[in-house]
Coordinates of C-alpha atoms in Angstrom, one line a residue:
X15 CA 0.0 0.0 0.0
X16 CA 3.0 2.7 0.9
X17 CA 4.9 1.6 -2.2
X18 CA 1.7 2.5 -4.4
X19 CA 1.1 5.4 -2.5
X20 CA 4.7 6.9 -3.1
X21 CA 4.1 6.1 -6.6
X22 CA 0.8 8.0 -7.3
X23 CA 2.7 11.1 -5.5
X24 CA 6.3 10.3 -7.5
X25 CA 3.5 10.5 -10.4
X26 CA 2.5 14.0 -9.6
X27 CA 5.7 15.4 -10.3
X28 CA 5.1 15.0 -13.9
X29 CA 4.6 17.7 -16.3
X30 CA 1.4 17.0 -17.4
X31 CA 0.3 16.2 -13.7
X32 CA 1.2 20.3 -12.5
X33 CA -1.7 21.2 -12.4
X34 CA -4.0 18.0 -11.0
X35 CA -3.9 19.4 -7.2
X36 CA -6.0 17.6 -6.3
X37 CA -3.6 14.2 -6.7
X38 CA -0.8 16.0 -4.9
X39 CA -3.3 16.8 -2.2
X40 CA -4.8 13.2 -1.9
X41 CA -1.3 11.8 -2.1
X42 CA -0.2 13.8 0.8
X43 CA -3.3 12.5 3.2
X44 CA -2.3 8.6 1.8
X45 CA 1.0 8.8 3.0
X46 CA -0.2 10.4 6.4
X47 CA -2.8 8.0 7.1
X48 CA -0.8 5.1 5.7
X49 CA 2.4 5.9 8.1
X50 CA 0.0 6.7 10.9
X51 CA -1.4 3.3 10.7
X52 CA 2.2 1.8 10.6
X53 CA 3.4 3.9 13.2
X54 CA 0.4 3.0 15.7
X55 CA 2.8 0.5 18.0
X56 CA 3.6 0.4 22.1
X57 CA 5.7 3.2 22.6
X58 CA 7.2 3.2 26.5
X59 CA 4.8 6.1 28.9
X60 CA 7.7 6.8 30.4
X61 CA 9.0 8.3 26.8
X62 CA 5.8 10.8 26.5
X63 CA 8.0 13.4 25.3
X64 CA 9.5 11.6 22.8
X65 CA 5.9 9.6 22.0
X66 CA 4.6 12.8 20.5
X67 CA 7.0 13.9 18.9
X68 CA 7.2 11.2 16.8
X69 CA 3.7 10.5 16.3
X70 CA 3.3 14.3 15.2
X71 CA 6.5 14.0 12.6
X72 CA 4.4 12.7 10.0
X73 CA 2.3 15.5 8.8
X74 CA -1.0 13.8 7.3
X75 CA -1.4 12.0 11.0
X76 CA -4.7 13.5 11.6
X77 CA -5.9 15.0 8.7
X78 CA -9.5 14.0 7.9
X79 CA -10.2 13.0 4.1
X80 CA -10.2 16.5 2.8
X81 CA -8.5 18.6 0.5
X82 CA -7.0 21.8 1.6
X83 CA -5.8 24.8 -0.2
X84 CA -2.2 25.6 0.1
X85 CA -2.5 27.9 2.4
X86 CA -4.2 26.0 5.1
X87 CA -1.3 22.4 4.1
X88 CA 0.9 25.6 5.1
X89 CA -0.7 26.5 8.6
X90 CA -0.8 22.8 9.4
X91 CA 2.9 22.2 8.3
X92 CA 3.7 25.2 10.5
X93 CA 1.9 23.5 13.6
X94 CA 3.2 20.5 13.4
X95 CA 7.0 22.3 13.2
X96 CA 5.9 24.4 16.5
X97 CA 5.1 21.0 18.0
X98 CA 8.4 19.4 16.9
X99 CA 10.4 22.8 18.1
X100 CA 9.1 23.0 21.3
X101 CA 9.0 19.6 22.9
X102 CA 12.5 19.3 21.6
X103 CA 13.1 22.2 23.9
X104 CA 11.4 20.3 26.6
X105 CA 13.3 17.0 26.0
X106 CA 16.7 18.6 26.7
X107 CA 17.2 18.8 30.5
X108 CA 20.6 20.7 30.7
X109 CA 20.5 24.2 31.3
X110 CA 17.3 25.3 33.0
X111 CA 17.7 27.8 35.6
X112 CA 15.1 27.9 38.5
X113 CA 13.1 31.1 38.4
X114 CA 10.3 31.1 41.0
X115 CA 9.3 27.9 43.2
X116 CA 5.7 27.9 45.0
X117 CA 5.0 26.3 48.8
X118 CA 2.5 24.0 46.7
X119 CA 5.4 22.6 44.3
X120 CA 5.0 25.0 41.4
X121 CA 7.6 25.6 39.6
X122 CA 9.3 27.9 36.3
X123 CA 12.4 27.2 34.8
X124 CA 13.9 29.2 31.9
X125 CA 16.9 28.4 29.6
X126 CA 18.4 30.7 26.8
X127 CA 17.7 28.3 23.2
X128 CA 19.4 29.2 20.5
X129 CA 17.7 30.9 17.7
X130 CA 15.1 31.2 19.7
X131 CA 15.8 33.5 22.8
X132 CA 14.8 33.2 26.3
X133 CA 11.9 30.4 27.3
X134 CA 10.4 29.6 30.4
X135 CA 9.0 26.5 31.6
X136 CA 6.1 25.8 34.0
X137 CA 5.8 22.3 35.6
X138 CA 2.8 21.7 37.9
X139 CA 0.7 18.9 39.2
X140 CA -3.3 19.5 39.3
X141 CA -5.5 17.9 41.0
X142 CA -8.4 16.9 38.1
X143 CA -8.2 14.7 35.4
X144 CA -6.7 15.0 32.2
X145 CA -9.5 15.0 30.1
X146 CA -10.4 18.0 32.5
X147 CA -8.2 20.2 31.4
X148 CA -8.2 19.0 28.2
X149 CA -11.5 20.8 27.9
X150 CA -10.7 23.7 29.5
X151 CA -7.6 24.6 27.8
X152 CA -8.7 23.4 24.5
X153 CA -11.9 22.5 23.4
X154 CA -13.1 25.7 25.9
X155 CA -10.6 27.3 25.0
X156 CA -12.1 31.0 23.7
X157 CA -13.6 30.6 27.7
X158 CA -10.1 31.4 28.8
X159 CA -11.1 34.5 29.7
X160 CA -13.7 34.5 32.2
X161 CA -11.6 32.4 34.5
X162 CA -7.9 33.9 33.1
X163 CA -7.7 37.7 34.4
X164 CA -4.3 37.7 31.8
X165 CA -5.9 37.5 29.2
X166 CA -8.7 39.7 27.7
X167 CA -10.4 37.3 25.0
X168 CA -8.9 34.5 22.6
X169 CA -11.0 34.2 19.1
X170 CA -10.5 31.0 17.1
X171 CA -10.2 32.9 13.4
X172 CA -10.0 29.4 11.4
X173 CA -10.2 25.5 12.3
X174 CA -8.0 23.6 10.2
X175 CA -8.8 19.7 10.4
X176 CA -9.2 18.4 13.5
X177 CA -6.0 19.6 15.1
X178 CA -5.0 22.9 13.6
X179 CA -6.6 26.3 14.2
X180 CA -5.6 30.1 13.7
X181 CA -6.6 32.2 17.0
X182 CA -6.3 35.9 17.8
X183 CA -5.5 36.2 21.6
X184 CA -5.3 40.0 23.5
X185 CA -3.3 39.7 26.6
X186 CA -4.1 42.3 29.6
X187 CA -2.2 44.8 30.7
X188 CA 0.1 44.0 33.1
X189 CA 3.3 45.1 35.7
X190 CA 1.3 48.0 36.4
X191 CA 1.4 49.0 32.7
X192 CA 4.5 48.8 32.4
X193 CA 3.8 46.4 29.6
X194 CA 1.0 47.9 27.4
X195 CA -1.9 46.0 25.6
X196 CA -0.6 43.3 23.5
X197 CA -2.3 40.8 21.0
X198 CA -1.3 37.6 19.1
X199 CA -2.0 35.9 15.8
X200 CA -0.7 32.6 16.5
X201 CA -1.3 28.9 14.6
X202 CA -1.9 26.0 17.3
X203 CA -1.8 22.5 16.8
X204 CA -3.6 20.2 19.1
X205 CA -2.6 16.3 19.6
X206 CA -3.1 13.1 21.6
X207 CA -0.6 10.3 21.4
X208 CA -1.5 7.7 24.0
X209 CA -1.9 8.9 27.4
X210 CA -0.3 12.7 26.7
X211 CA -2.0 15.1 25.1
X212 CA -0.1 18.7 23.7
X213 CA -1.5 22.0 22.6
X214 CA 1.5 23.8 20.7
X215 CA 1.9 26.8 18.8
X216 CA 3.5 29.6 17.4
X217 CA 3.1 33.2 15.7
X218 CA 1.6 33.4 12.2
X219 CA 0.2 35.1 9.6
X220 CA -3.6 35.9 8.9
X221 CA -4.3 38.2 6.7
X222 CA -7.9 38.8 7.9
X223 CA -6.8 39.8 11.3
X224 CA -4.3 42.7 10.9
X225 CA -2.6 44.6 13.6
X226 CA -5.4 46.7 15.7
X227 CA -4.7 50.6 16.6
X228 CA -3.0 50.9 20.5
X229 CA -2.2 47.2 20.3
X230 CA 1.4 45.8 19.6
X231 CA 1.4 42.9 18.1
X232 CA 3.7 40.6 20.0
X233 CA 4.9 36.9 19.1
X234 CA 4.9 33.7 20.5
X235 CA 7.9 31.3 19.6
X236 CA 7.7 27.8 19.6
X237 CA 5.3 26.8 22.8
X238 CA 3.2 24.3 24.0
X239 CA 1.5 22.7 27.0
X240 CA 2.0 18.8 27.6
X241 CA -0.6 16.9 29.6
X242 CA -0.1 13.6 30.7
X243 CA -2.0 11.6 34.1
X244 CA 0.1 11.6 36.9
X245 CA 2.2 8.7 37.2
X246 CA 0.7 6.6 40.0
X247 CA -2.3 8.7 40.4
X248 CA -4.5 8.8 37.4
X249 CA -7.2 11.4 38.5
X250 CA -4.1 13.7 38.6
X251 CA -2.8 15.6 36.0
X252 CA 1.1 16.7 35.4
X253 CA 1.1 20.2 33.1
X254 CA 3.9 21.3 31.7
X255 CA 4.1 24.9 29.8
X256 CA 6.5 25.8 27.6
X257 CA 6.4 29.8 27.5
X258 CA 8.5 32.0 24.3
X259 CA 7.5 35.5 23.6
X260 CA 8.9 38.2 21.7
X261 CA 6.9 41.5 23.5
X262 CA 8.3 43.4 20.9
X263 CA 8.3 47.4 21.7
X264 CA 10.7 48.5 24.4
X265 CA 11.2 47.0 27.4
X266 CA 14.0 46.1 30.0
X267 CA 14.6 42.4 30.2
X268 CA 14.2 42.2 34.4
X269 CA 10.9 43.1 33.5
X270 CA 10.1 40.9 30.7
X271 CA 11.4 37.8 32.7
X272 CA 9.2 38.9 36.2
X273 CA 6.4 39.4 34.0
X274 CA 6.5 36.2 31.7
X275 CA 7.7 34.1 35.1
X276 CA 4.4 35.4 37.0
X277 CA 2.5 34.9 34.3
X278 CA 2.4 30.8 34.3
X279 CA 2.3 31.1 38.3
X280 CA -0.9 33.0 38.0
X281 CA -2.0 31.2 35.7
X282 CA -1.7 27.7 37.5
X283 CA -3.5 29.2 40.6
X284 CA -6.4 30.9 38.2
X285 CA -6.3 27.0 36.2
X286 CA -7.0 25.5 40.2
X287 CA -9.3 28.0 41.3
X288 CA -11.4 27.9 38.4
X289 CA -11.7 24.1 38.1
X290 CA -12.5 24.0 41.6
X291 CA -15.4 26.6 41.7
X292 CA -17.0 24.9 38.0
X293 CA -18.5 21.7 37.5
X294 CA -17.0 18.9 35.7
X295 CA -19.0 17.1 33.0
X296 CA -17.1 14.5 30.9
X297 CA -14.7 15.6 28.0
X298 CA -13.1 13.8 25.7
X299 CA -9.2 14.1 24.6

């Protein structure tokens, strides 16, 4: 089946083929779906970094039986390379620096990357099932919000697929105003492989949502959040947050790192308090 497959896309490299996009299109899903199916084995739990990152390599994983134009292959393609990026950030253990640690465990790390600047990471343990805050933080996750006081509103401009969408997020002001109103145009890429599930992302273009007047339009790097149960405790969930933004504009970098440091704390207590206070009907990941 893979041989024939290569061979129908080998096919549209022809001449005479340019312009059947179609093919190419339907080639592309065949490959996906055909390497998924092989690549559907017993990976270790213990390797959940490493799971997904393999599992989100081939890029027709997930896509439904669809064609897309070339701009929306594009988006996904630059997902699934913000998924790759980050969790190979979070794989490498050298280097992180403790930032702030919480009487409850909380923790942020941070690491200078390469290429990519400053990063912080957020490692916490909450009490609630995965599939809890798989709900919250994804399939709710234009709700972030009401329960979020960091962030103003999050639109979802464009769904992709099942696991790619654009979104349009406004941050609150913050440090006292030190750090004015910013927004985000970012393309996200959500994923389950086994037990873990990921949300990643990074800055993109959308031509429909230009920069807004009074706004500075920052940038995230390569992020995402990993969620996997709690080893030994199932109804617990371990979160892990991988943070990279450019602020852009002018700003000193003791400020920048209090800011984006406090920001995942916050948000792990706002996460808790919120999932305490609501009910919890059943979600799926």
């Amino acid at each position: 089946m893979l041989l024939a497959t290569f061979k129908l896309c080998a096919g549209s490299s022809y001449r005479h083929m340019h312009n059947m996009k179609g093919l190419r299109h339907q080639a592309v899903l065949a490959i996906g779906q055909e390497l998924n199916r092989r690549a559907l084995g017993v990976i270790p739990p213990s390797a959940w970094i490493n799971q997904v990152r393999r599992g989100s390599a081939f890029l027709g994983t997930r896509l439904e039986d669809t064609l897309y134009s070339d701009q929306e292959l594009a988006y996904i393609q630059q997902g699934e390379e913000a998924m790759q990026k980050a969790l190979g950030i979070l794989s490498s253990q050298e280097g992180w620096k403790e930032e702030n640690q919480q009487t409850n465990g909380d923790k942020v790390l941070s690491k200078v990357v390469p290429e990519v600047g400053k990063v912080f990471r957020l490692e916490v343990v909450v009490d609630q099932p995965m599939e809890r805050l798989y709900e919250e933080l994804v399939e709710r996750m234009e709700a972030m919000g009401e329960w979020n006081p960091n962030v103003k509103e999050i639109k979802v401009l464009q769904k992709i697929g099942k696991d790619t969408m654009i979104t349009h997020e406004l941050a609150a002001d913050s440090a006292g105003s030190l750090v004015g109103p910013r927004d985000f145009v970012s393309v996200r890429c959500a994923k389950r492989r086994g037990s873990t599930c990921v949300l990643a992302g990074m800055a993109t273009h959308f031509g429909e949502m230009p920069e807004q007047k009074g706004v500075i339009r920052a940038e995230h790097g390569p992020t995402c959040m990993v969620l996997h149960p709690l080893a030994g405790s199932p109804s617990k969930t371990k979160l892990t947050w991988l943070l990279s933004i450019d602020l852009k504009g002018w700003l000193p970098k003791t400020i920048i790192n209090q800011v984006l440091s406090q920001t995942q704390v916050d948000f792990a207590n706002h996460l808790r308090k919120h999932l305490e206070s609501s009910s919890t009907p059943e979600a799926r990941c």
